[in-house]
Amino acid sequence: MVGAQEQGLKLLVPRSGVSIYAIRVQMALAMKGLAYDYLPEDPRCKSDLLLASNPVHKTLPVLIHSGRPVCESLIIVEYLDDAFPGNGASILPADPYRRAVARFWAAYVDNKMFPSCIGILNTAKQQERADKVEETLAAFGLLEAALAECSKEGEAEAPFFGGGSIGFLDIALGCYIPWFEAIGRLAGVPPFLDAARTPKLAAWAGRFRAAEPVIALLTAVDKVQEYITSVLYPKWNVAVTASN
């Protein structure tokens, strides 16, 4: 593994340890075999380093490489793949079309799928909750079809979106797995990753969770559940009260 000092890599992350987006970047760093300085931050008390590194959004994670910041988790993953082409396996597909497809679905997961899923908990209205559940299930159905298409390798079916090994879309979606499970538990709904409804996706999730380096980085479901109940629920209740 290349040393952090040699590469000048620093990673600013929320200190909660449950950040989907920080873990996404950590997976990419591990796949590339790169060491880095791990710098946990309190998002409620932003450091001068964070404000200087990400003055636009002031959010985490931020990767600092030789003094230069890179922001937004998917952009950081792509940057690491481009900046260290000789380290580990490529994360993004080599084929331009497959790259575009992977980027499309990664953006869909971030901008549509997860907001629908977390929205199940962020409403007290039964109809709104039911609508969010349906939206989430529909999204899982679309990802089931995307997996069947992305994992094609000739006549065979590869184990991951990235083919024979974990790739860009695997990382983009896979870091949400503990959150999907925790949200389902708290909402009292059947598992979203259901072998009867989405067999390919459920089998993929099992392979992803057991793979290196994922197995050492993926957040425990109980920890995510505790974070939602102790941090997010109070925050949402304050927002609802303020809007009434």
mmCIF file of C-alpha atoms in Angstrom:
data_model
loop_
_atom_site.group_PDB
_atom_site.id
_atom_site.type_symbol
_atom_site.label_atom_id
_atom_site.label_comp_id
_atom_site.label_asym_id
_atom_site.label_seq_id
_atom_site.Cartn_x
_atom_site.Cartn_y
_atom_site.Cartn_z
ATOM 1 C CA MET A 1 0.000 0.000 0.000
ATOM 2 C CA VAL A 2 1.330 3.400 -1.017
ATOM 3 C CA GLY A 3 2.047 5.595 2.025
ATOM 4 C CA ALA A 4 -0.134 8.567 2.865
ATOM 5 C CA GLN A 5 2.856 10.885 3.178
ATOM 6 C CA GLU A 6 4.265 9.771 -0.152
ATOM 7 C CA GLN A 7 0.991 10.468 -1.970
ATOM 8 C CA GLY A 8 -0.083 13.410 0.190
ATOM 9 C CA LEU A 9 -3.609 12.065 0.655
ATOM 10 C CA LYS A 10 -5.961 13.291 3.359
ATOM 11 C CA LEU A 11 -9.646 12.443 3.759
ATOM 12 C CA LEU A 12 -11.984 14.716 5.693
ATOM 13 C CA VAL A 13 -15.068 12.796 6.852
ATOM 14 C CA PRO A 14 -17.949 13.192 9.326
ATOM 15 C CA ARG A 15 -16.977 11.685 12.670
ATOM 16 C CA SER A 16 -20.283 9.772 12.928
ATOM 17 C CA GLY A 17 -18.771 6.821 11.062
ATOM 18 C CA VAL A 18 -22.017 6.175 9.163
ATOM 19 C CA SER A 19 -21.599 8.556 6.228
ATOM 20 C CA ILE A 20 -22.565 6.781 3.015
ATOM 21 C CA TYR A 21 -20.427 9.128 0.998
ATOM 22 C CA ALA A 22 -17.308 8.920 3.151
ATOM 23 C CA ILE A 23 -17.441 5.114 3.114
ATOM 24 C CA ARG A 24 -17.849 5.236 -0.677
ATOM 25 C CA VAL A 25 -14.549 7.108 -0.956
ATOM 26 C CA GLN A 26 -12.852 4.814 1.561
ATOM 27 C CA MET A 27 -13.843 1.835 -0.584
ATOM 28 C CA ALA A 28 -12.254 3.438 -3.640
ATOM 29 C CA LEU A 29 -9.072 4.254 -1.704
ATOM 30 C CA ALA A 30 -8.878 0.661 -0.473
ATOM 31 C CA MET A 31 -9.417 -0.727 -3.971
ATOM 32 C CA LYS A 32 -6.557 1.432 -5.187
ATOM 33 C CA GLY A 33 -4.336 0.332 -2.306
ATOM 34 C CA LEU A 34 -3.801 3.907 -1.145
ATOM 35 C CA ALA A 35 -3.010 4.967 2.412
ATOM 36 C CA TYR A 36 -4.311 8.306 3.618
ATOM 37 C CA ASP A 37 -4.658 10.480 6.679
ATOM 38 C CA TYR A 38 -8.153 9.995 8.109
ATOM 39 C CA LEU A 39 -9.427 13.306 9.498
ATOM 40 C CA PRO A 40 -12.850 13.089 11.217
ATOM 41 C CA GLU A 41 -14.773 16.355 11.430
ATOM 42 C CA ASP A 42 -17.764 17.595 13.399
ATOM 43 C CA PRO A 43 -20.168 18.862 10.678
ATOM 44 C CA ARG A 44 -21.817 21.142 13.254
ATOM 45 C CA CYS A 45 -18.509 22.924 13.893
ATOM 46 C CA LYS A 46 -16.782 23.226 10.533
ATOM 47 C CA SER A 47 -13.014 23.475 10.676
ATOM 48 C CA ASP A 48 -10.963 26.077 8.844
ATOM 49 C CA LEU A 49 -9.527 23.250 6.745
ATOM 50 C CA LEU A 50 -12.983 22.130 5.610
ATOM 51 C CA LEU A 51 -14.150 25.687 4.867
ATOM 52 C CA ALA A 52 -10.997 26.354 2.857
ATOM 53 C CA SER A 53 -11.204 23.013 1.046
ATOM 54 C CA ASN A 54 -14.905 23.127 0.168
ATOM 55 C CA PRO A 55 -15.994 26.770 0.353
ATOM 56 C CA VAL A 56 -18.962 26.256 -1.994
ATOM 57 C CA HIS A 57 -20.939 23.465 -0.280
ATOM 58 C CA LYS A 58 -18.998 23.198 2.999
ATOM 59 C CA THR A 59 -19.823 19.470 3.080
ATOM 60 C CA LEU A 60 -17.985 16.219 3.629
ATOM 61 C CA PRO A 61 -16.220 14.144 2.464
ATOM 62 C CA VAL A 62 -13.315 16.044 0.951
ATOM 63 C CA LEU A 63 -10.195 14.411 -0.433
ATOM 64 C CA ILE A 64 -7.015 16.481 -0.319
ATOM 65 C CA HIS A 65 -4.276 15.309 -2.685
ATOM 66 C CA SER A 66 -0.952 17.132 -2.478
ATOM 67 C CA GLY A 67 -2.715 20.145 -0.995
ATOM 68 C CA ARG A 68 -5.479 20.267 -3.632
ATOM 69 C CA PRO A 69 -9.077 19.468 -2.591
ATOM 70 C CA VAL A 70 -11.523 17.283 -4.488
ATOM 71 C CA CYS A 71 -15.179 17.359 -3.361
ATOM 72 C CA GLU A 72 -18.312 15.225 -3.821
ATOM 73 C CA SER A 73 -17.973 11.476 -3.334
ATOM 74 C CA LEU A 74 -18.644 10.231 -6.872
ATOM 75 C CA ILE A 75 -16.292 12.839 -8.283
ATOM 76 C CA ILE A 76 -13.647 11.762 -5.761
ATOM 77 C CA VAL A 77 -14.030 8.101 -6.775
ATOM 78 C CA GLU A 78 -13.538 9.024 -10.434
ATOM 79 C CA TYR A 79 -10.593 11.244 -9.541
ATOM 80 C CA LEU A 80 -8.846 8.422 -7.678
ATOM 81 C CA ASP A 81 -9.322 6.090 -10.632
ATOM 82 C CA ASP A 82 -7.840 8.680 -13.012
ATOM 83 C CA ALA A 83 -5.067 9.936 -10.715
ATOM 84 C CA PHE A 84 -3.788 6.461 -9.819
ATOM 85 C CA PRO A 85 -4.283 4.344 -12.946
ATOM 86 C CA GLY A 86 -1.479 1.971 -11.996
ATOM 87 C CA ASN A 87 -2.887 1.194 -8.562
ATOM 88 C CA GLY A 88 -5.227 -1.770 -8.269
ATOM 89 C CA ALA A 89 -8.025 -2.548 -10.679
ATOM 90 C CA SER A 90 -9.826 0.152 -12.646
ATOM 91 C CA ILE A 91 -12.999 1.291 -10.929
ATOM 92 C CA LEU A 92 -14.743 2.745 -13.959
ATOM 93 C CA PRO A 93 -15.358 0.692 -17.109
ATOM 94 C CA ALA A 94 -12.888 1.220 -19.940
ATOM 95 C CA ASP A 95 -15.652 1.374 -22.554
ATOM 96 C CA PRO A 96 -17.088 4.928 -22.896
ATOM 97 C CA TYR A 97 -20.687 3.721 -23.191
ATOM 98 C CA ARG A 98 -20.436 1.485 -20.122
ATOM 99 C CA ARG A 99 -18.877 4.408 -18.241
ATOM 100 C CA ALA A 100 -21.826 6.607 -19.191
ATOM 101 C CA VAL A 101 -24.320 3.944 -18.087
ATOM 102 C CA ALA A 102 -22.549 3.487 -14.747
ATOM 103 C CA ARG A 103 -22.553 7.245 -14.150
ATOM 104 C CA PHE A 104 -26.239 7.494 -15.060
ATOM 105 C CA TRP A 105 -27.305 4.838 -12.562
ATOM 106 C CA ALA A 106 -24.985 6.159 -9.846
ATOM 107 C CA ALA A 107 -26.631 9.570 -10.174
ATOM 108 C CA TYR A 108 -30.061 7.904 -10.124
ATOM 109 C CA VAL A 109 -29.246 6.135 -6.864
ATOM 110 C CA ASP A 110 -28.075 9.372 -5.221
ATOM 111 C CA ASN A 111 -30.719 11.724 -6.574
ATOM 112 C CA LYS A 112 -33.840 9.574 -6.809
ATOM 113 C CA MET A 113 -33.594 6.151 -5.167
ATOM 114 C CA PHE A 114 -32.170 7.046 -1.764
ATOM 115 C CA PRO A 115 -34.188 10.258 -1.292
ATOM 116 C CA SER A 116 -37.359 8.203 -1.839
ATOM 117 C CA CYS A 117 -36.173 5.584 0.626
ATOM 118 C CA ILE A 118 -35.149 7.929 3.437
ATOM 119 C CA GLY A 119 -38.326 9.910 2.776
ATOM 120 C CA ILE A 120 -40.316 6.948 4.099
ATOM 121 C CA LEU A 121 -39.165 7.887 7.601
ATOM 122 C CA ASN A 122 -39.309 11.645 7.130
ATOM 123 C CA THR A 123 -43.090 11.959 7.063
ATOM 124 C CA ALA A 124 -45.897 11.272 9.497
ATOM 125 C CA LYS A 125 -48.533 11.089 6.743
ATOM 126 C CA GLN A 126 -49.502 7.516 5.931
ATOM 127 C CA GLN A 127 -50.255 8.148 2.242
ATOM 128 C CA GLU A 128 -46.973 9.966 1.714
ATOM 129 C CA ARG A 129 -45.144 7.106 3.402
ATOM 130 C CA ALA A 130 -46.933 4.535 1.236
ATOM 131 C CA ASP A 131 -46.063 6.534 -1.882
ATOM 132 C CA LYS A 132 -42.398 6.642 -0.869
ATOM 133 C CA VAL A 133 -42.385 2.887 -0.290
ATOM 134 C CA GLU A 134 -43.801 2.340 -3.793
ATOM 135 C CA GLU A 135 -41.254 4.719 -5.311
ATOM 136 C CA THR A 136 -38.449 2.887 -3.533
ATOM 137 C CA LEU A 137 -39.648 -0.548 -4.629
ATOM 138 C CA ALA A 138 -39.956 0.696 -8.213
ATOM 139 C CA ALA A 139 -36.376 1.977 -8.031
ATOM 140 C CA PHE A 140 -35.146 -1.415 -6.846
ATOM 141 C CA GLY A 141 -36.945 -2.978 -9.805
ATOM 142 C CA LEU A 142 -35.130 -0.650 -12.192
ATOM 143 C CA LEU A 143 -31.776 -1.474 -10.586
ATOM 144 C CA GLU A 144 -32.574 -5.186 -10.907
ATOM 145 C CA ALA A 145 -32.907 -4.704 -14.665
ATOM 146 C CA ALA A 146 -29.795 -2.507 -14.771
ATOM 147 C CA LEU A 147 -27.768 -5.213 -13.018
ATOM 148 C CA ALA A 148 -28.876 -7.789 -15.574
ATOM 149 C CA GLU A 149 -27.716 -5.469 -18.363
ATOM 150 C CA CYS A 150 -24.504 -4.126 -16.799
ATOM 151 C CA SER A 151 -23.232 -7.525 -15.679
ATOM 152 C CA LYS A 152 -23.418 -9.141 -19.110
ATOM 153 C CA GLU A 153 -20.116 -10.641 -20.202
ATOM 154 C CA GLY A 154 -20.764 -12.460 -23.450
ATOM 155 C CA GLU A 155 -23.130 -15.307 -22.728
ATOM 156 C CA ALA A 156 -22.315 -15.342 -19.028
ATOM 157 C CA GLU A 157 -23.555 -13.119 -16.213
ATOM 158 C CA ALA A 158 -20.868 -11.462 -14.105
ATOM 159 C CA PRO A 159 -21.227 -11.172 -10.316
ATOM 160 C CA PHE A 160 -21.063 -7.374 -10.137
ATOM 161 C CA PHE A 161 -22.239 -4.293 -11.996
ATOM 162 C CA GLY A 162 -18.577 -3.756 -12.836
ATOM 163 C CA GLY A 163 -18.203 -7.255 -14.286
ATOM 164 C CA GLY A 164 -15.969 -9.781 -12.618
ATOM 165 C CA SER A 165 -14.936 -7.368 -9.884
ATOM 166 C CA ILE A 166 -16.426 -4.451 -7.957
ATOM 167 C CA GLY A 167 -16.691 -1.277 -10.017
ATOM 168 C CA PHE A 168 -18.041 2.259 -9.950
ATOM 169 C CA LEU A 169 -21.758 1.458 -9.763
ATOM 170 C CA ASP A 170 -21.171 -1.316 -7.220
ATOM 171 C CA ILE A 171 -19.531 1.213 -4.904
ATOM 172 C CA ALA A 172 -22.143 3.884 -5.624
ATOM 173 C CA LEU A 173 -25.060 1.604 -4.729
ATOM 174 C CA GLY A 174 -23.401 -0.763 -2.279
ATOM 175 C CA CYS A 175 -22.551 1.829 0.364
ATOM 176 C CA TYR A 176 -26.309 2.319 0.845
ATOM 177 C CA ILE A 177 -27.024 -1.319 1.744
ATOM 178 C CA PRO A 178 -26.933 -0.858 5.562
ATOM 179 C CA TRP A 179 -29.138 2.225 5.223
ATOM 180 C CA PHE A 180 -31.725 0.406 3.115
ATOM 181 C CA GLU A 181 -31.881 -2.311 5.753
ATOM 182 C CA ALA A 182 -32.052 0.109 8.699
ATOM 183 C CA ILE A 183 -34.790 2.186 7.054
ATOM 184 C CA GLY A 184 -36.807 -0.943 6.326
ATOM 185 C CA ARG A 185 -36.554 -2.048 9.961
ATOM 186 C CA LEU A 186 -37.598 1.339 11.324
ATOM 187 C CA ALA A 187 -40.439 1.678 8.834
ATOM 188 C CA GLY A 188 -41.700 -1.818 9.593
ATOM 189 C CA VAL A 189 -41.732 -2.866 5.939
ATOM 190 C CA PRO A 190 -40.394 -6.065 4.345
ATOM 191 C CA PRO A 191 -36.742 -5.960 3.219
ATOM 192 C CA PHE A 192 -36.168 -3.905 0.078
ATOM 193 C CA LEU A 193 -33.488 -6.351 -1.071
ATOM 194 C CA ASP A 194 -35.873 -9.268 -1.394
ATOM 195 C CA ALA A 195 -34.822 -12.499 -3.133
ATOM 196 C CA ALA A 196 -38.377 -13.098 -4.352
ATOM 197 C CA ARG A 197 -38.870 -9.632 -5.845
ATOM 198 C CA THR A 198 -35.324 -8.733 -6.964
ATOM 199 C CA PRO A 199 -33.326 -11.998 -6.937
ATOM 200 C CA LYS A 200 -30.348 -10.708 -8.891
ATOM 201 C CA LEU A 201 -29.973 -7.612 -6.727
ATOM 202 C CA ALA A 202 -30.371 -9.573 -3.493
ATOM 203 C CA ALA A 203 -27.678 -12.048 -4.571
ATOM 204 C CA TRP A 204 -25.439 -9.163 -5.673
ATOM 205 C CA ALA A 205 -25.810 -7.506 -2.248
ATOM 206 C CA GLY A 206 -24.651 -10.694 -0.542
ATOM 207 C CA ARG A 207 -21.587 -10.925 -2.764
ATOM 208 C CA PHE A 208 -20.819 -7.233 -2.326
ATOM 209 C CA ARG A 209 -20.996 -7.344 1.467
ATOM 210 C CA ALA A 210 -18.604 -10.309 1.597
ATOM 211 C CA ALA A 211 -16.040 -8.900 -0.847
ATOM 212 C CA GLU A 212 -12.751 -7.244 -0.040
ATOM 213 C CA PRO A 213 -12.363 -4.404 0.864
ATOM 214 C CA VAL A 214 -16.085 -3.899 1.496
ATOM 215 C CA ILE A 215 -16.365 -6.339 4.375
ATOM 216 C CA ALA A 216 -14.115 -4.195 6.579
ATOM 217 C CA LEU A 217 -15.717 -0.855 5.661
ATOM 218 C CA LEU A 218 -19.467 -1.283 5.370
ATOM 219 C CA THR A 219 -21.284 0.208 8.364
ATOM 220 C CA ALA A 220 -23.160 -2.104 10.727
ATOM 221 C CA VAL A 221 -26.932 -1.853 10.292
ATOM 222 C CA ASP A 222 -27.476 -1.369 14.041
ATOM 223 C CA LYS A 223 -25.138 1.622 14.011
ATOM 224 C CA VAL A 224 -27.057 3.223 11.139
ATOM 225 C CA GLN A 225 -30.352 2.547 12.879
ATOM 226 C CA GLU A 226 -29.095 4.170 16.073
ATOM 227 C CA TYR A 227 -27.876 7.215 14.105
ATOM 228 C CA ILE A 228 -31.245 7.650 12.430
ATOM 229 C CA THR A 229 -33.154 7.464 15.713
ATOM 230 C CA SER A 230 -30.788 9.606 17.786
ATOM 231 C CA VAL A 231 -29.685 12.200 15.207
ATOM 232 C CA LEU A 232 -32.008 12.326 12.193
ATOM 233 C CA TYR A 233 -35.359 11.872 13.923
ATOM 234 C CA PRO A 234 -34.789 14.843 16.287
ATOM 235 C CA LYS A 235 -33.583 16.958 13.359
ATOM 236 C CA TRP A 236 -36.651 16.106 11.279
ATOM 237 C CA ASN A 237 -38.992 16.780 14.214
ATOM 238 C CA VAL A 238 -37.475 20.234 14.665
ATOM 239 C CA ALA A 239 -37.944 20.969 10.953
ATOM 240 C CA VAL A 240 -41.578 19.834 11.021
ATOM 241 C CA THR A 241 -42.288 21.936 14.113
ATOM 242 C CA ALA A 242 -40.665 25.007 12.560
ATOM 243 C CA SER A 243 -42.735 24.658 9.391
ATOM 244 C CA ASN A 244 -46.055 24.462 11.267
#
